[in-house]
Amino acid sequence: MENYTPKISVIVPVYNVEQYLPRCIDSILAQTFTDFELLLIDDGSTDNSGKICDEYAKKDTRIRVWHKENGGVSSARNVGLDNARGELISFIDSDDWIDKDYFEIYIRQNADIQFQGYKVIDSENNVILSPPVQFSNAYNQESSYVILHNIFRIKNFFGVIWNKIFQQKIIEKYNIRFPMDISIREDEIFTFEYCRYISSLTLLPTRSYNYNVIPNSLMHRKYINPFEMNKAFDMGRKIYLTMPLSKDFMDELENYYMHSLIWSVHMAYTCGHLSPRKERIELINKVFTFYKSSSQISKKIGLYNPVWTDIILLTKHFIKKYLFVK
């Protein structure tokens, strides 16, 4: 098995999910397509999650387990990438699960990146969200970016890692890894970086991934550090500015970035006691600097923010109301 190359490497970061982990692993092992390896990365769990991983590994030779000190989901996924042997890479969250044909659907296609629909499931096993998508195929970079633009417009679709499958050869050729110095938007940054190098893309209308809603999970935390969020958006912007995107797509991304700046200002001042005054002022200056340098961007209503004039008025409101909050 040491030199064996499976078709798919499935990377699952694991941290304190003993309640959900067996369902996740069982759903992977129940796949109709069986030529895969399963990499379970125990990220310093303090419950029985690590033990569960080891027990499954004893039963199935396709499973490999790593136990590491807690370093966050990005570090766990990077351990998986460093050790993956498959031609394709799939990421699955340990509290979610997949339908039995999830991998089978992917291997019918052949593209640098493939997207698939998903279902959001609540605690009572009800489907509360399932974004509609239509089948699309692209065979060059330009047409791939057209589809990518449409994908970006679907809320909560582009910026997650678990509804996609990637080519290992692209990841390794360009040494693409998850950023270690942020704990938010890392999926989006990884996807943008990967999409710099694609020449084909497939969007599948199937919904074989089941996203489990856990109210207290990282995705649903009430407070997010506005400066970390802004740092994440800065990292993403540095990547997409290097991509040969259409003007409309670039305008939309810049509007999206502007919205993130305003959101960061809002959080920094409404949660002022958590944010140093100097950093808050720097963030406001950043808003005006970006607005001034981006006069060529369309002033029409963007997908993610109000008219730019209203944005500036809103920022001035925060300056007036909160600037001298200690």
XYZ file of C-alpha atoms in Angstrom:
326
model
C 0.000 0.000 0.000
C 3.006 2.283 0.505
C 3.403 3.106 -3.210
C -0.270 2.829 -4.091
C -1.860 5.897 -5.719
C -5.598 6.142 -5.011
C -7.858 8.172 -7.249
C -9.020 10.434 -4.395
C -7.444 11.575 -1.146
C -10.133 12.566 1.343
C -8.871 14.968 4.015
C -10.901 15.309 7.217
C -9.649 17.636 9.993
C -10.871 16.383 13.380
C -11.275 18.345 16.605
C -13.622 17.417 19.471
C -16.389 15.992 17.305
C -16.981 12.609 18.933
C -20.745 13.121 18.596
C -20.617 13.509 14.796
C -17.413 11.810 13.665
C -18.713 8.219 13.231
C -21.491 9.423 10.924
C -18.952 11.346 8.819
C -16.519 8.424 8.510
C -19.290 5.887 7.880
C -20.648 8.009 5.032
C -17.213 8.088 3.415
C -16.652 4.357 3.776
C -20.111 3.705 2.288
C -19.242 5.375 -1.033
C -20.129 3.560 -4.254
C -16.737 4.669 -5.587
C -14.143 2.950 -3.422
C -10.738 3.924 -4.839
C -9.841 6.492 -2.198
C -7.735 6.982 0.892
C -9.090 8.690 3.999
C -6.741 10.954 5.940
C -8.018 11.736 9.445
C -6.068 14.588 11.050
C -6.701 14.723 14.802
C -5.932 18.341 15.693
C -5.288 17.848 19.419
C -8.783 16.685 20.375
C -9.477 16.468 24.106
C -12.510 14.180 23.772
C -12.662 10.691 22.244
C -12.281 11.875 18.644
C -8.674 10.696 18.334
C -9.564 7.282 19.720
C -12.447 6.978 17.248
C -10.045 7.724 14.383
C -7.670 4.981 15.532
C -10.472 2.451 15.880
C -11.647 3.053 12.312
C -8.074 2.824 10.998
C -7.772 -0.674 12.463
C -10.816 -1.778 10.472
C -10.002 -0.269 7.055
C -6.564 -0.072 5.444
C -7.608 2.944 3.376
C -7.635 5.058 6.543
C -4.533 6.838 7.809
C -4.490 8.867 11.019
C -2.312 11.708 12.267
C -2.380 13.064 15.828
C -0.992 16.568 16.267
C -1.057 19.457 18.705
C -3.977 21.790 18.241
C -3.165 24.317 15.540
C -6.476 25.004 13.834
C -8.261 23.661 10.785
C -5.765 25.136 8.310
C -2.799 23.382 9.910
C -4.742 20.109 9.998
C -5.672 20.347 6.319
C -2.081 21.206 5.427
C -0.885 18.028 7.166
C -3.365 16.177 4.981
C -2.077 17.879 1.820
C 1.524 17.113 2.776
C 0.696 13.413 2.985
C -1.974 12.943 0.308
C -1.225 10.412 -2.440
C -4.378 10.682 -4.561
C -4.880 12.256 -7.973
C -7.815 14.277 -6.642
C -8.243 16.043 -3.304
C -11.514 16.267 -1.400
C -12.049 18.081 1.901
C -14.861 17.029 4.224
C -15.662 18.571 7.603
C -15.841 16.051 10.429
C -19.312 17.102 11.602
C -20.814 16.754 8.092
C -21.541 13.725 5.928
C -21.871 12.813 2.256
C -24.377 10.788 0.236
C -23.122 7.452 -1.075
C -22.659 8.689 -4.662
C -20.689 11.839 -3.760
C -17.353 10.653 -5.234
C -18.994 8.707 -8.051
C -20.490 11.947 -9.373
C -17.121 13.699 -9.399
C -15.139 11.032 -11.240
C -17.565 11.089 -14.171
C -16.119 14.506 -15.036
C -12.575 15.648 -15.730
C -11.820 19.271 -14.879
C -9.193 21.174 -12.916
C -11.825 22.072 -10.350
C -15.338 20.759 -9.812
C -18.111 22.280 -7.726
C -21.174 20.454 -6.438
C -24.333 21.576 -4.677
C -25.041 20.851 -1.035
C -27.786 20.625 1.565
C -27.804 22.491 4.878
C -29.291 20.274 7.583
C -30.601 21.461 10.968
C -30.560 19.584 14.288
C -33.896 17.925 13.457
C -32.532 16.627 10.143
C -34.529 19.099 8.058
C -33.073 20.584 4.875
C -33.140 24.338 5.508
C -31.064 25.469 2.518
C -30.016 23.952 -0.798
C -28.637 26.503 -3.287
C -29.902 25.804 -6.825
C -27.197 25.347 -9.460
C -27.203 24.412 -13.123
C -24.731 22.147 -14.876
C -21.908 24.091 -16.539
C -18.668 23.077 -18.215
C -15.674 25.162 -19.277
C -12.624 24.023 -21.236
C -10.334 27.047 -21.040
C -9.413 29.635 -18.453
C -11.524 32.471 -19.878
C -14.751 30.458 -19.914
C -13.858 28.943 -16.526
C -13.728 32.434 -15.049
C -17.137 33.229 -16.557
C -18.628 30.284 -14.662
C -16.586 31.226 -11.592
C -18.196 34.666 -11.703
C -21.653 33.081 -11.658
C -20.604 30.772 -8.832
C -19.334 33.719 -6.820
C -22.805 35.244 -6.944
C -24.340 32.237 -5.162
C -24.344 33.039 -1.462
C -22.209 30.739 0.734
C -21.030 28.707 -2.256
C -17.630 29.872 -3.456
C -16.071 30.582 -0.067
C -16.250 27.041 1.337
C -13.868 24.182 0.606
C -16.073 21.133 1.078
C -18.271 21.391 -2.050
C -15.313 21.100 -4.426
C -12.759 18.593 -5.654
C -9.249 19.610 -6.700
C -6.381 18.242 -8.792
C -3.442 17.197 -6.643
C -0.962 17.994 -9.448
C -1.986 21.678 -9.446
C -1.817 21.931 -5.647
C 1.665 20.435 -5.586
C 3.028 22.244 -8.633
C 2.199 25.650 -7.155
C 2.610 24.628 -3.491
C -0.889 25.786 -2.555
C -1.634 25.561 1.157
C -4.087 27.041 3.639
C -2.924 30.280 5.339
C -1.824 29.660 8.920
C -2.092 33.176 10.331
C -5.867 33.603 10.046
C -8.821 31.543 11.252
C -11.495 32.883 8.920
C -11.985 32.957 5.121
C -9.118 30.504 4.701
C -11.281 28.365 2.412
C -11.941 31.303 0.123
C -8.262 32.250 -0.051
C -7.250 28.671 -0.881
C -9.877 28.500 -3.642
C -8.856 31.847 -5.163
C -5.197 30.818 -5.142
C -6.022 27.487 -6.772
C -8.240 29.118 -9.417
C -5.312 31.216 -10.623
C -4.042 28.068 -12.332
C -7.151 26.352 -13.689
C -7.921 25.856 -17.369
C -11.178 23.924 -16.954
C -14.113 23.933 -14.555
C -17.268 21.893 -13.978
C -20.309 22.959 -11.957
C -22.531 20.032 -11.017
C -26.215 20.472 -10.036
C -26.204 17.473 -7.679
C -26.428 18.025 -3.926
C -24.638 15.118 -2.283
C -22.879 16.992 0.525
C -24.723 17.463 3.832
C -23.654 20.469 5.881
C -24.575 20.055 9.528
C -25.655 23.279 11.263
C -24.106 23.514 14.726
C -25.099 26.827 16.416
C -21.874 27.210 18.426
C -19.492 26.240 15.634
C -16.838 28.543 14.174
C -19.085 29.324 11.207
C -21.773 30.696 13.539
C -19.745 32.558 16.144
C -21.230 35.922 17.115
C -17.991 37.897 17.396
C -15.365 37.858 14.692
C -12.212 39.905 15.079
C -12.635 42.711 12.506
C -8.888 43.094 11.972
C -8.420 39.390 11.301
C -11.364 39.520 8.903
C -9.819 42.502 7.141
C -6.457 40.725 6.950
C -8.163 37.733 5.337
C -9.869 39.932 2.740
C -6.537 41.668 2.022
C -4.961 38.285 1.345
C -7.795 37.323 -0.991
C -7.612 40.650 -2.818
C -3.878 40.298 -3.481
C -4.647 37.027 -5.234
C -7.648 37.997 -7.357
C -5.969 41.198 -8.564
C -3.408 38.970 -10.323
C -6.111 37.012 -12.182
C -7.239 37.950 -15.735
C -10.875 38.456 -14.761
C -13.510 40.385 -16.681
C -14.137 44.001 -15.698
C -17.589 43.125 -14.321
C -16.190 40.325 -12.179
C -13.345 42.505 -10.926
C -15.760 45.350 -10.121
C -17.909 42.942 -8.182
C -14.937 41.634 -6.207
C -13.826 45.184 -5.441
C -17.333 46.037 -4.251
C -17.188 42.905 -2.127
C -13.860 44.058 -0.701
C -15.264 47.532 0.013
C -18.160 45.941 1.829
C -15.699 43.982 3.960
C -13.894 47.198 4.894
C -17.134 48.822 5.990
C -18.151 45.717 7.898
C -14.772 45.750 9.663
C -15.245 49.411 10.636
C -18.699 48.611 11.970
C -17.415 45.722 14.091
C -14.351 47.625 15.263
C -16.439 50.491 16.610
C -19.515 48.695 17.885
C -17.131 46.339 19.704
C -14.747 49.178 20.477
C -13.655 47.844 23.828
C -12.104 44.877 22.031
C -10.294 46.965 19.434
C -7.302 49.304 20.025
C -8.146 52.902 19.089
C -5.059 53.244 16.864
C -6.061 50.213 14.801
C -9.626 51.494 14.453
C -8.416 54.823 13.079
C -6.075 53.049 10.664
C -9.020 50.989 9.430
C -11.076 54.111 8.724
C -8.156 55.681 6.875
C -7.926 52.494 4.849
C -11.569 52.850 3.780
C -11.059 56.361 2.449
C -7.738 55.499 0.805
C -9.323 52.572 -1.023
C -12.340 54.642 -2.073
C -10.128 57.418 -3.417
C -7.864 55.041 -5.341
C -10.785 53.103 -6.800
C -12.683 55.890 -8.531
C -12.631 53.900 -11.755
C -14.796 51.191 -10.206
C -18.483 51.280 -11.066
C -20.571 53.271 -8.585
C -23.695 51.265 -9.288
C -25.227 49.129 -6.593
C -23.033 46.091 -6.047
C -24.176 42.654 -5.068
C -22.825 42.955 -1.540
C -23.152 46.628 -0.586
C -25.324 49.748 -0.971
C -24.496 52.676 -3.262
C -20.932 53.800 -2.613
C -22.093 57.270 -1.544
C -24.083 55.643 1.242
C -21.005 53.646 2.231
C -18.955 56.806 2.698
C -21.759 58.440 4.664
C -21.951 55.368 6.866
C -18.215 55.468 7.502
C -18.410 59.165 8.389
C -21.188 58.280 10.813
C -18.900 55.851 12.616
C -16.092 58.409 12.672
C -18.349 61.033 14.193
C -19.931 58.700 16.720
C -17.014 56.534 17.803
C -13.720 58.174 16.855
C -12.899 59.272 20.385
C -14.029 56.123 22.135
C -11.101 54.964 24.234
